[in-house]
Coordinates of C-alpha atoms in Angstrom, one line a residue:
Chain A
X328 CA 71.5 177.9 -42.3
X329 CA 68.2 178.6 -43.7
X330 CA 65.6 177.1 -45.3
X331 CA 66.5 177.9 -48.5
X332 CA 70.1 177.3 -48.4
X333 CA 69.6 174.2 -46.8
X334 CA 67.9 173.3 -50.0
X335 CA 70.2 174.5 -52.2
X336 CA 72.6 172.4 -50.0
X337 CA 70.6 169.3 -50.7
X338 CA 70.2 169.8 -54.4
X339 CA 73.7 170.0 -54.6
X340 CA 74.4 166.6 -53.1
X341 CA 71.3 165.3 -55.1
X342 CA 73.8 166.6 -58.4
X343 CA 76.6 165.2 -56.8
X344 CA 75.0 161.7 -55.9
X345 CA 73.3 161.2 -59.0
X346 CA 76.4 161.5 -61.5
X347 CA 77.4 158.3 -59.4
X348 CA 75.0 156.3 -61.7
X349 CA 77.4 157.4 -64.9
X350 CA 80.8 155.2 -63.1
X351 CA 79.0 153.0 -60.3
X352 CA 78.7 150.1 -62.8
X353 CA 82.2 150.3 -64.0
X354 CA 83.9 150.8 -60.4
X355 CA 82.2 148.1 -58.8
X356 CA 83.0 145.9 -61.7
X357 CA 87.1 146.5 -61.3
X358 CA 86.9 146.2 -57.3
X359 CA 84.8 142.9 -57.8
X360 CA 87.4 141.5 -60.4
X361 CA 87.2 138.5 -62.2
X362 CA 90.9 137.5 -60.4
X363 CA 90.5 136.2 -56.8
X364 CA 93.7 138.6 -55.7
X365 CA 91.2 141.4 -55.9
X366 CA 88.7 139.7 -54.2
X367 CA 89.7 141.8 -51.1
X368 CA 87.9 144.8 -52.0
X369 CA 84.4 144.2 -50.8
X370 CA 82.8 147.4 -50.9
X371 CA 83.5 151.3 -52.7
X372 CA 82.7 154.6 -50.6
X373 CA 82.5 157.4 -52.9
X374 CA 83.5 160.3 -50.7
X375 CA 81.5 163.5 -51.6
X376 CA 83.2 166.8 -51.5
X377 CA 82.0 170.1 -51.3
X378 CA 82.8 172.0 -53.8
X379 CA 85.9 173.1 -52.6
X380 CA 86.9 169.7 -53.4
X381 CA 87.3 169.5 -49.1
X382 CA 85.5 166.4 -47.9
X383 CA 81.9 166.8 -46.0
X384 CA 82.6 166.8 -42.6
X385 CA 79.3 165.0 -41.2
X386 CA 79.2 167.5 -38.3
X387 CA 78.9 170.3 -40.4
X388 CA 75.9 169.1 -42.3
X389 CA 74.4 168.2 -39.2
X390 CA 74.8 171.8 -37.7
X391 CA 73.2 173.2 -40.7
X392 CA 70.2 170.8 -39.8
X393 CA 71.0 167.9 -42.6
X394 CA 70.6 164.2 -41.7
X395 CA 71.5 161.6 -43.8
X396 CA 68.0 160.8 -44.0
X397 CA 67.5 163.6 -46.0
X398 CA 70.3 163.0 -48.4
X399 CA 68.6 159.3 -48.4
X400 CA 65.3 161.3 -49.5
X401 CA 66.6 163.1 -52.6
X402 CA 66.2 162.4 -56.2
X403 CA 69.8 161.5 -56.7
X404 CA 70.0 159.1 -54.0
X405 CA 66.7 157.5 -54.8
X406 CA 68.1 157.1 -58.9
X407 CA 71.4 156.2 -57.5
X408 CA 69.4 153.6 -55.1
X409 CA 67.3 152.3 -57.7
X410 CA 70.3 151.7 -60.5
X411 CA 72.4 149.8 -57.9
X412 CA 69.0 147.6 -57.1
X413 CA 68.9 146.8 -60.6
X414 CA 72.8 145.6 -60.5
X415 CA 72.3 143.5 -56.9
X416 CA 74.2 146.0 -55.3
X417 CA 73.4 148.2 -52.4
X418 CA 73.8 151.7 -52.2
X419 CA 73.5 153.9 -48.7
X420 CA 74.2 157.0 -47.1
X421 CA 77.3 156.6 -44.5
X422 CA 78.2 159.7 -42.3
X423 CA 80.9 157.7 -40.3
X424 CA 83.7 157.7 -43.2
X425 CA 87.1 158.4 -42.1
X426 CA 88.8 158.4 -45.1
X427 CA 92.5 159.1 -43.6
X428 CA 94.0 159.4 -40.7
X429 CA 94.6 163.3 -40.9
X430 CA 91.1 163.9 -41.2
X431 CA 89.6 163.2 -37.5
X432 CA 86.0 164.3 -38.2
X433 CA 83.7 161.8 -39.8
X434 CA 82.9 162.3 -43.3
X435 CA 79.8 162.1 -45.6
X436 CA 79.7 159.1 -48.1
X437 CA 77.8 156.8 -50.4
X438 CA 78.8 152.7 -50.1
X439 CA 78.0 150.4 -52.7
X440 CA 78.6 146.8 -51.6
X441 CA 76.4 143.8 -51.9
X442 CA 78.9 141.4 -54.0
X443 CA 80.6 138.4 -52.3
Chain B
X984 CA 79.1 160.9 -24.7
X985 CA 78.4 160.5 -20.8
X986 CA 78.8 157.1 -19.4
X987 CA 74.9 157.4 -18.2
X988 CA 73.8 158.0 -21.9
X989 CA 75.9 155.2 -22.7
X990 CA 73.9 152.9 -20.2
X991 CA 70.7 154.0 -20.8
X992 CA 71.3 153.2 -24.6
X993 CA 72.8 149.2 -23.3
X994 CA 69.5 149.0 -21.4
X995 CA 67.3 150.1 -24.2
X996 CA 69.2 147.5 -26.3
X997 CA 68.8 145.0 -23.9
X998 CA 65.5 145.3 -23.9
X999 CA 65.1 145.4 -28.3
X1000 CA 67.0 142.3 -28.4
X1001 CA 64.4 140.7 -25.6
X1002 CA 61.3 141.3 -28.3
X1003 CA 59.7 143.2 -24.9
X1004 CA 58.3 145.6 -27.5
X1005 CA 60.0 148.3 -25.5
X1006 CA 63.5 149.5 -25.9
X1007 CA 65.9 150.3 -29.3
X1008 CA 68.7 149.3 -31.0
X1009 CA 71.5 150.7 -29.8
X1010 CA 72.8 152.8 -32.8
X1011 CA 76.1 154.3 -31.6
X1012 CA 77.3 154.7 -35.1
X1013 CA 80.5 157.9 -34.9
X1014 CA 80.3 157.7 -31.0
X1015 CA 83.5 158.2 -29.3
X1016 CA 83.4 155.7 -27.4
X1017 CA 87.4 155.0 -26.7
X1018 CA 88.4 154.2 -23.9
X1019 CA 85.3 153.1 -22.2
X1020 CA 85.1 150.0 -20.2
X1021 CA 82.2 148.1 -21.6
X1022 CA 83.4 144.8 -20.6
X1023 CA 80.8 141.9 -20.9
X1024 CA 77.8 144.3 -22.2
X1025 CA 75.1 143.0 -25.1
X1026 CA 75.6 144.9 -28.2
X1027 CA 74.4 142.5 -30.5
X1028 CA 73.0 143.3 -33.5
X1029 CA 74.0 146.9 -32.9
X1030 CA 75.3 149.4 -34.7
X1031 CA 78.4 150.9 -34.2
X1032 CA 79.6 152.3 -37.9
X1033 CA 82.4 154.9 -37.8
X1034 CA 82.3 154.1 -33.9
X1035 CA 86.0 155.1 -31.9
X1036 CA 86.4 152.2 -29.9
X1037 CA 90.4 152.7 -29.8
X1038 CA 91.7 151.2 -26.3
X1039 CA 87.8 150.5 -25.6
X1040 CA 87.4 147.7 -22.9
X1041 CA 85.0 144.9 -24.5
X1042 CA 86.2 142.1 -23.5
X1043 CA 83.7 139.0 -22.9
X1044 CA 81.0 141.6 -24.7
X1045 CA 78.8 140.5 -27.2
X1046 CA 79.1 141.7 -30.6
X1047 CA 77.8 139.1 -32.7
X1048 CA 76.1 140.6 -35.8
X1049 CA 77.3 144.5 -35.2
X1050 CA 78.2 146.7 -38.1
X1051 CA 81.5 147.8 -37.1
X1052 CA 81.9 148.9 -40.4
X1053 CA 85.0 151.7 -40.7
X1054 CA 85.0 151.4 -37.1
X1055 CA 88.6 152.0 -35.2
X1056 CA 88.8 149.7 -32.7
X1057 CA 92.7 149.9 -32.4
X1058 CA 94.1 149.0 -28.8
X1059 CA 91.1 147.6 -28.0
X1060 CA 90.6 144.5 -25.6
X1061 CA 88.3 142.1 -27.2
X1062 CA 89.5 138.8 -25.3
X1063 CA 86.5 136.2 -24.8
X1064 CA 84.2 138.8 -26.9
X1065 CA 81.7 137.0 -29.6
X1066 CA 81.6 138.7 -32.6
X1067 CA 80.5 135.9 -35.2
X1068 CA 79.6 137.6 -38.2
X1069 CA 80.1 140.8 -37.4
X1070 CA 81.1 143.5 -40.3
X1071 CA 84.4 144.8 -39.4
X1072 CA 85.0 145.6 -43.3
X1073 CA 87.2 148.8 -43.6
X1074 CA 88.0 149.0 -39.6
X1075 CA 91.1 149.7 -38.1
X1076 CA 92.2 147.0 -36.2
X1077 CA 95.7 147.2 -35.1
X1078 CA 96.9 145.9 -31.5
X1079 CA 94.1 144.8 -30.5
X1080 CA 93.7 141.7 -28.2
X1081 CA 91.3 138.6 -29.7
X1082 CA 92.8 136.2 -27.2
X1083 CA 89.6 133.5 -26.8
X1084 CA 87.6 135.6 -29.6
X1085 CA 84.7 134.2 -31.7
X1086 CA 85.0 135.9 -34.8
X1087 CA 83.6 132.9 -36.8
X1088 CA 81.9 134.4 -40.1
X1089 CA 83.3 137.8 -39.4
X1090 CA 84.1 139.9 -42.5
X1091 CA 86.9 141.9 -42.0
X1092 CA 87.6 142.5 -46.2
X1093 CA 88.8 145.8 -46.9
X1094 CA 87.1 148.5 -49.7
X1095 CA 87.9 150.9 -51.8
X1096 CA 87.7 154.4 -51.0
X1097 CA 86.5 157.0 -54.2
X1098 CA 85.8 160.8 -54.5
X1099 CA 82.6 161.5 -55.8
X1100 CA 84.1 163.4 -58.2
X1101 CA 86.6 163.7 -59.8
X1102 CA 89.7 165.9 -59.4
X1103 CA 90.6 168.5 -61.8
X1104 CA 93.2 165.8 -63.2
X1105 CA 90.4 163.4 -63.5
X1106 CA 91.5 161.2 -60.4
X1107 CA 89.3 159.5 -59.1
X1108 CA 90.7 157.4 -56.1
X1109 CA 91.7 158.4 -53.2
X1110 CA 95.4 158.4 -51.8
X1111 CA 94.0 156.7 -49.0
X1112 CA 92.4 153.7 -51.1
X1113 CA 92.3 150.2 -48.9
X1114 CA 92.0 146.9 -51.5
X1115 CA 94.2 145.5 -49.2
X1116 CA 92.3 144.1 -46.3
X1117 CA 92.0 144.8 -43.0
X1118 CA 95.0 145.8 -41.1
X1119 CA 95.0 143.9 -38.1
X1120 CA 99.3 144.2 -37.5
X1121 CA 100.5 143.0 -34.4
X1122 CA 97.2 142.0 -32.7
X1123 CA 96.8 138.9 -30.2
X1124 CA 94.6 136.4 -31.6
X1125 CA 95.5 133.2 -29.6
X1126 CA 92.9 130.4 -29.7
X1127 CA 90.5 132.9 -31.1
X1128 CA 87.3 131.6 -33.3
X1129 CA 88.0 132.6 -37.2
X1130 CA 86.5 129.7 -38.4
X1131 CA 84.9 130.7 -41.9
X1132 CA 86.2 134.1 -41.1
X1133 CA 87.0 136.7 -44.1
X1134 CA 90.2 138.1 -44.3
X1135 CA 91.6 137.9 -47.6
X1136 CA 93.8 140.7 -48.0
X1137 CA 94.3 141.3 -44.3
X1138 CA 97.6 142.7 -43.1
X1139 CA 98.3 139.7 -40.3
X1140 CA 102.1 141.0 -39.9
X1141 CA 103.2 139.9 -36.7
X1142 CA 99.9 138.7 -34.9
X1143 CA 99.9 136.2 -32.6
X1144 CA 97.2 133.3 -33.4
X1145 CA 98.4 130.6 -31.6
X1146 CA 96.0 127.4 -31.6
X1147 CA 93.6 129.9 -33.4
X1148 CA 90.8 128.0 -35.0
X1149 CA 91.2 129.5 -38.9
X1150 CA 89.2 126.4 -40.5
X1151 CA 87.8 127.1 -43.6
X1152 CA 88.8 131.1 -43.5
X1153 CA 89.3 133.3 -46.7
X1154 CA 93.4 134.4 -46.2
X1155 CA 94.2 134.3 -49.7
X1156 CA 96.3 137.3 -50.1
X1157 CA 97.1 137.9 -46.3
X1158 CA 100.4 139.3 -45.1
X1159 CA 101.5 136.9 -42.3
X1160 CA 104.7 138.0 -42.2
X1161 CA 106.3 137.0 -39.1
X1162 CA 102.8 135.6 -37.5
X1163 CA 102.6 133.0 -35.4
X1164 CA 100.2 129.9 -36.1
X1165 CA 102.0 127.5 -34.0
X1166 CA 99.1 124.9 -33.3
X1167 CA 96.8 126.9 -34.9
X1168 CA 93.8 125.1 -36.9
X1169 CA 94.0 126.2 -40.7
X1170 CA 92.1 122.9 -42.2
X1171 CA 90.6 123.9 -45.4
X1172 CA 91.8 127.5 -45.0
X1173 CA 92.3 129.7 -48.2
X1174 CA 96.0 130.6 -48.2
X1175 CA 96.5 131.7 -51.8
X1176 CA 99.1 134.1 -52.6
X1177 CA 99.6 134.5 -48.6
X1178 CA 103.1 135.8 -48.0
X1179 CA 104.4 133.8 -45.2
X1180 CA 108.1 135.0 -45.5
X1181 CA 109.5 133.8 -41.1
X1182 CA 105.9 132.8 -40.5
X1183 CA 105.5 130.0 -38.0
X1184 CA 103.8 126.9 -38.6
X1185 CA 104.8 124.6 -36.0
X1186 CA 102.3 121.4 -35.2
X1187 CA 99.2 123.8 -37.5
X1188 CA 97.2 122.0 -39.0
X1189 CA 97.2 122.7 -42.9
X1190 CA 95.7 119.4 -44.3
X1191 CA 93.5 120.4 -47.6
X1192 CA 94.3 124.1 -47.4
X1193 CA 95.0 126.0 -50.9
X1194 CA 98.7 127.5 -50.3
X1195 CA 98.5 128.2 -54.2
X1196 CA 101.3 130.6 -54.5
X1197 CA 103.0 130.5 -51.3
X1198 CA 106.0 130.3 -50.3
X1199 CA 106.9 128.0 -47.4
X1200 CA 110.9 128.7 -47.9
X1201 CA 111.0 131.5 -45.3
X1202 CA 108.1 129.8 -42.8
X1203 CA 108.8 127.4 -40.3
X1204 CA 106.5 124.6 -41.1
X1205 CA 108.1 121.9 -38.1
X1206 CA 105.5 118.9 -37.7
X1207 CA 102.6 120.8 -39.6
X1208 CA 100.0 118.7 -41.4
X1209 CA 100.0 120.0 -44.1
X1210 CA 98.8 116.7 -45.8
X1211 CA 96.1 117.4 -49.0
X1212 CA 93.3 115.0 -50.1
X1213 CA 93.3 113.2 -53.5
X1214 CA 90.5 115.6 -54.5
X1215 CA 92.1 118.9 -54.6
X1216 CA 94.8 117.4 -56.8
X1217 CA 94.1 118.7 -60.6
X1218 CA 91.8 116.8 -62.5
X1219 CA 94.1 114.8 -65.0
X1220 CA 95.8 113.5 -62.3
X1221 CA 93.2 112.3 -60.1
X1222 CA 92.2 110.5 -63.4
X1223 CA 95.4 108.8 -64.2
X1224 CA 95.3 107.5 -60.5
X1225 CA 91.4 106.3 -60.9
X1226 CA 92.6 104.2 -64.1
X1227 CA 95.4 102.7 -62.1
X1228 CA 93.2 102.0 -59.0
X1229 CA 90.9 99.7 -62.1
X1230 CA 94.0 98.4 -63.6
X1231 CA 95.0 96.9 -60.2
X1232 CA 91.5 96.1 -59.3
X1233 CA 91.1 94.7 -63.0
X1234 CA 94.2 92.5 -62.8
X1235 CA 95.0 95.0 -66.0
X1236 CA 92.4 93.7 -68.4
X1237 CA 91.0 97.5 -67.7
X1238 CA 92.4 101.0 -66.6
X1239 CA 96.0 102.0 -67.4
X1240 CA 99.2 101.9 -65.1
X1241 CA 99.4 105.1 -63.6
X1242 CA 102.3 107.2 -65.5
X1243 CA 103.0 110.7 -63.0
X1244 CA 106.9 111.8 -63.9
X1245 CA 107.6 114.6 -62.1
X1246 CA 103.9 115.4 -60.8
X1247 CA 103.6 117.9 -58.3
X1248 CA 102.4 115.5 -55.4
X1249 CA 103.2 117.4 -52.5
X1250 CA 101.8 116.9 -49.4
X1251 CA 99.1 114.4 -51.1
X1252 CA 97.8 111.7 -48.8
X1253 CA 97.8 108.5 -50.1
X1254 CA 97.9 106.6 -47.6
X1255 CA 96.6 102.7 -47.9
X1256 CA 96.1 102.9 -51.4
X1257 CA 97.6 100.4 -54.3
X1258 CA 99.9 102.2 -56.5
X1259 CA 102.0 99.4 -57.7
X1260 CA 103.8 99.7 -61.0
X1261 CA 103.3 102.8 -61.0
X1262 CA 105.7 104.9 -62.7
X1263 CA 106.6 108.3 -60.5
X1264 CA 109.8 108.9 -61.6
X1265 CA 111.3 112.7 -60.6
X1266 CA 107.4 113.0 -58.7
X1267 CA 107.3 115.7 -55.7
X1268 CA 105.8 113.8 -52.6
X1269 CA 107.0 115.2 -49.9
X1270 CA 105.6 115.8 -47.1
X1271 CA 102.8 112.9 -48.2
X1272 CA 101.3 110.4 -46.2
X1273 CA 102.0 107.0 -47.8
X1274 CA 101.5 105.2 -44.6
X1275 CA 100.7 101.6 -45.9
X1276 CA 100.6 102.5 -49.5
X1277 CA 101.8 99.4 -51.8
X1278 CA 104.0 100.4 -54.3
X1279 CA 105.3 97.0 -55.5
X1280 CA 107.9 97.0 -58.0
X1281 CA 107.2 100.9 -59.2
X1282 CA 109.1 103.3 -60.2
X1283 CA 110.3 106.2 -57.8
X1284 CA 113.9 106.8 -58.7
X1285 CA 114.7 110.3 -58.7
X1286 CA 111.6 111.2 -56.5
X1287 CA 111.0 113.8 -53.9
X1288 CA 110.3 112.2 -50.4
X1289 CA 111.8 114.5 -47.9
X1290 CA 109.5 113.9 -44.4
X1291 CA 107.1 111.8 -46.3
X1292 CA 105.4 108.9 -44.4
X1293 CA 106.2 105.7 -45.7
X1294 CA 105.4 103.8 -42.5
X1295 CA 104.4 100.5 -42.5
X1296 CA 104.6 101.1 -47.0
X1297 CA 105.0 97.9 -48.9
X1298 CA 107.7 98.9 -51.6
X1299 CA 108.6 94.9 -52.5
X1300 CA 110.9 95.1 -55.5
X1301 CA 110.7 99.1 -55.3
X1302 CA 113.2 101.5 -57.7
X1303 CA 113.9 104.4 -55.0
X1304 CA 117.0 105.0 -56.9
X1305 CA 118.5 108.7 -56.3
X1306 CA 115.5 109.3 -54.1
X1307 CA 115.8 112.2 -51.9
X1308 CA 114.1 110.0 -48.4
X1309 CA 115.6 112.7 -46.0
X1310 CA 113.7 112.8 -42.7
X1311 CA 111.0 110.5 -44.3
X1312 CA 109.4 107.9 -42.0
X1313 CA 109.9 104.1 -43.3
X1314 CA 109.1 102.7 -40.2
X1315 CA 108.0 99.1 -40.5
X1316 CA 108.6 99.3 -44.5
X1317 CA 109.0 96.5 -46.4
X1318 CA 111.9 97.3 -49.1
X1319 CA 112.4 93.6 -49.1
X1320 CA 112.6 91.4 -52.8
X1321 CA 109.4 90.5 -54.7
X1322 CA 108.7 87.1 -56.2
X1323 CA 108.9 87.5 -60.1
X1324 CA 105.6 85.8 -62.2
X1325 CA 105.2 84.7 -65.2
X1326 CA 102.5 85.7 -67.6
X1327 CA 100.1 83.2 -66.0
X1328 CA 100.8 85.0 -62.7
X1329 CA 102.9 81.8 -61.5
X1330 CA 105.6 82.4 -59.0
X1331 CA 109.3 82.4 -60.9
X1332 CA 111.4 81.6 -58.2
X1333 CA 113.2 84.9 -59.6
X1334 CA 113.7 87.7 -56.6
X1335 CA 113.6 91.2 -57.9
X1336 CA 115.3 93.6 -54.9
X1337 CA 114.3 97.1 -54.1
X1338 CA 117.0 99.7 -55.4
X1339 CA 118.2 102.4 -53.4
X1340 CA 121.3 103.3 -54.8
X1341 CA 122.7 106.9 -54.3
X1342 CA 119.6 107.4 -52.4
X1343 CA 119.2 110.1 -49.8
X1344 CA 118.2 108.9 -46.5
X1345 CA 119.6 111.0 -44.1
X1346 CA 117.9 111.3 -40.6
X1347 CA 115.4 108.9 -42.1
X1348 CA 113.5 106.8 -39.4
X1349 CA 114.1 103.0 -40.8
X1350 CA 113.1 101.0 -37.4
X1351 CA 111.5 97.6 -37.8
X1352 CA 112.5 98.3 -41.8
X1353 CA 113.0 95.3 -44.0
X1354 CA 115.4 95.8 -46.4
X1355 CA 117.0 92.2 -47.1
X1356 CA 118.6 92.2 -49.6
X1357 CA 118.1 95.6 -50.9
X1358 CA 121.0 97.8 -53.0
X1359 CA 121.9 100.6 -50.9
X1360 CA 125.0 101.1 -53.0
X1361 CA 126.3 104.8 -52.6
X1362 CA 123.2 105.9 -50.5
X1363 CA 123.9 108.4 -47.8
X1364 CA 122.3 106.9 -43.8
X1365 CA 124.4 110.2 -42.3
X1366 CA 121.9 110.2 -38.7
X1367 CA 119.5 107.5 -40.1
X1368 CA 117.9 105.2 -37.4
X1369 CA 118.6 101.9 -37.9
X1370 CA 117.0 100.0 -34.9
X1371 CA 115.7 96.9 -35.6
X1372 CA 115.9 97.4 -39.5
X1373 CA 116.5 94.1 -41.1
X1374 CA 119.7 94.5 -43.3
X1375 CA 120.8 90.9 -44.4
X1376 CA 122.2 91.3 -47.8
X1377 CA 122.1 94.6 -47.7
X1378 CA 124.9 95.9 -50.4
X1379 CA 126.1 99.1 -48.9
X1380 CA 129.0 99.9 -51.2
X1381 CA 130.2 103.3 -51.0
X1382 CA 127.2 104.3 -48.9
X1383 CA 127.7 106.8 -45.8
X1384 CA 127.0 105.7 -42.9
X1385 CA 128.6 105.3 -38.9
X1386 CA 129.2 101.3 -38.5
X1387 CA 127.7 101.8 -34.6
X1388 CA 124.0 102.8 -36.8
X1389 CA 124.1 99.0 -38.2
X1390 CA 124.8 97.9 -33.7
X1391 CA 120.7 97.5 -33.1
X1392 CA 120.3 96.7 -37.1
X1393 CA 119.8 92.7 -38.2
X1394 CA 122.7 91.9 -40.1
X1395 CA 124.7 89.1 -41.8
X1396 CA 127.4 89.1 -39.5
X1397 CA 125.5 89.1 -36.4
X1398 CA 123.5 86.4 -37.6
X1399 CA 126.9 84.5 -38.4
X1400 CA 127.9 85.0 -34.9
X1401 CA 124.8 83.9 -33.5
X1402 CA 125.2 80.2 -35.3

């Protein structure tokens, strides 16, 4: 991948991340619950897709020379970072999601946690 | 990942968690790791997110403090490992072995898995969505360390935590179906909405654990203590029996007679305290510990006292009629007549006896009881032990009962014999 498209690549996931901001507050609040039964849910991943709607297969990005430290250095993540500081809540970059079974590669994610 | 890569990153770990100002933390986050043996290695503090540590040998390890978040560790061997406070929220945890594991403070909660975006129906969840928990089916847990540990939600179908120490742990919302807790330590442990449909109980220790919304139909609670304190009983109530306590202490100038008709006192301990003239009428006990509770002259016809412990319970001049006593301990009891007073608190000469008629006291344990006197009329003894009871005066009209029970009781007609 070049330079440029590994840019473009990053921008994209910037986008992606960023229109996080627009639901986070609102997801976190329903897995949170005010009723103990929901209590169970302690944290959200928001899977990112490409555009395909396929899930980002962590290798992949890696092979194109993308590290989650560099999604962790773009704008989106930073606002996305920021907004979740200002709720408590913790946002990171997580390459190690599995979301099911059929998918065996580890996928690229965003967790918010940080509420009991 | 080759086995010397994997050593040289345990040595460099060794040597972070030393403070040498050498070495790193071992991240091994998405390494395939399964089936390794890594028995007895130091991976505290490490991080091992995403990691495949299906069938991975770890037992004795250390682990205390890893992120084994979304980790699959199922079929692993984790017998004798530490991992207090370790994040094993979102992992896959099925079959593995905890026999001996401290997993005090671990979090095993579940999440909730989103798309970043949404689909072109506007879905935004994922099929594959866990609120449930962790899903830790089938695995051994026996006299493993959950004390304080999270699992509410957890799927705990069929594990085995025998004498697991669960003091204090978050299982509100856990599926226990078919587990075994037999000796298992579950004193102040969140059971809320817990299904426990053929769960076994046997000997655990439940005493002030919240089984709000359980079900114990299905379980197999056999000699659990499951005994609450006063204090977890709702407010009102624990009011109604602080007046009473100052209207016994108070001679009634002050407090009020406690009034609890068909209170929900379940498993309440009570025992030693001064409850009498009291009205409980149609009140759920069972399962309390009244153990030298004085109940003189109240009200407890209609009650629920199946397995409740009455021993050594001073019911003088009691009303236990239609009281379901079945498997309850009255050991030592005294269900014997109370001296009347008068206003002035002078004794009568009156006797008032205790009433059991048509009560239930089958297979109840009455040995060294004192019920002279007492109305047993139409109450059912069917397997109740007798030995040593003192029954002089007893009227047992149309009660059930095997004339051999009364053989080691004290009755009228042995005493006649014996002048």
């Amino acid at each position: 991948m070049s330079e440029e498209q590994k840019a473009e690549q990053l921008a994209y996931l910037s986008e992606e991340i960023e229109r996080l901001i627009d639901r986070v507050a609102t997801d976190v609040r329903e897995q949170r619950g005010e009723h103990e039964e929901q209590r169970a849910s302690s944290f959200v991943i928001y899977l990112l897709r490409n555009s395909d709607k396929s899930p980002m297969v962590s290798l992949r990005l890696r092979e194109s020379g993308i590290a989650p430290d560099d999604i962790s250095g773009t704008d989106g993540f930073s606002a996305l970072k920021h907004y979740c500081e200002r709720l408590s809540l913790h946002a990171r970059v997580e390459d190690t999601i599995r979301p099911s079974r059929e998918i065996a590669d580890p996928c690229l994610g965003i967790i918010v946690d940080g509420w009991q | 990942m080759t086995p010397q890569e994997i050593a040289t990153i345990l040595d460099e770990h060794e040597k972070w968690l030393s403070r040498a100002h050498s070495g790193a933390r071992a991240n091994l986050a998405r390494a395939n790791l399964s089936g390794f043996t890594l028995e007895k290695v130091n991976l505290k503090s490490a991080k091992l997110s995403g990691a495949n540590l299906e069938k991975t040998i770890l037992a004795g390890s250390n682990l205390s403090n890893t992120d084994l978040f979304c980790a699959v560790l199922d079929g692993a061997d984790l017998r004798n490992a530490d991992l207090q406070n370790a994040d094993l929220r979102g992992a896959s945890i099925r079959n593995v072995a905890f026999k001996g594991a401290n997993l005090v403070g671990a979090d095993f909660r579940g999440g909730t898995l989103m798309f970043g975006s949404d689909d072109e129906d506007g879905e935004r969840k994922s099929p594959t969505s866990n609120q449930q928990g962790a899903d830790l089916s089938y695995s051994a847990m026996p006299n493993a360390q959950l004390a304080g540990a999270h699992l509410a939600g957890a799927n705990l179908s069929g594990v085995n935590l025998r004498k697991a120490d669960l003091k204090g742990a978050d299982l509100s919302g856990c599926i226990l179906v078919e587990a075994d807790l037999s000796g298992a330590d579950l004193q102040d442990a969140n059971l809320k909405g817990a299904i426990l449909d053929n769960t076994i109980l046997k000997h655990a220790n439940l005493s002030g654990a919240n089984l709000d919304g359980c079900d114990l139909s299905a379980a197999d609670v056999t000699g659990a203590n499951m005994v609450r304190h006063e204090d977890s009983l709702p407010f009102e109530v624990r009011e109604v029996l602080n007046m009473h306590y100052v209207w016994i202490r108070e001679d009634g100038r002050l407090g009020d007679r406690a009034i609890l008709k068909g209170t929900d006192l379940s498993f309440i301990d009570l025992s030693a305290v001064n409850l009498s003239g009291a009205d409980l009428h149609g009140a759920n006990i069972s399962g309390g510990n009244l153990s030298n509770i004085l109940l003189v002259m109240s009200d407890l016809s209609s009650t629920n006292l199946k397995g409740t412990n009455l021993s050594g319970a001073t019911l003088e001049g009691i009303n236990l009629a239609n009281a379901d006593m079945t498997e309850a301990d009255l050991s030592n009891a005294i269900i014997a007549p109370v001296d009347l007073k008068d206003s002035k608190g002078k004794v009568t000469g009156r006797k008032w006896p205790a009433n059991l008629s048509g009560a239930k006291l089958v297979q109840a344990n009455l040995k060294g009881a004192d019920l002279h006197n007492a109305n047993l009329a139409g109450a059912d003894l069917t397997g109740a032990n007798l030995t040593g009871a003192d029954m002089r005066g007893v009227n047992l009209t149309d009660a059930v009962f095997q004339p051999e029970q009364l053989d080691s009781a004290k009755t009228d007609h042995k005493e006649k014999n014996s002048d």
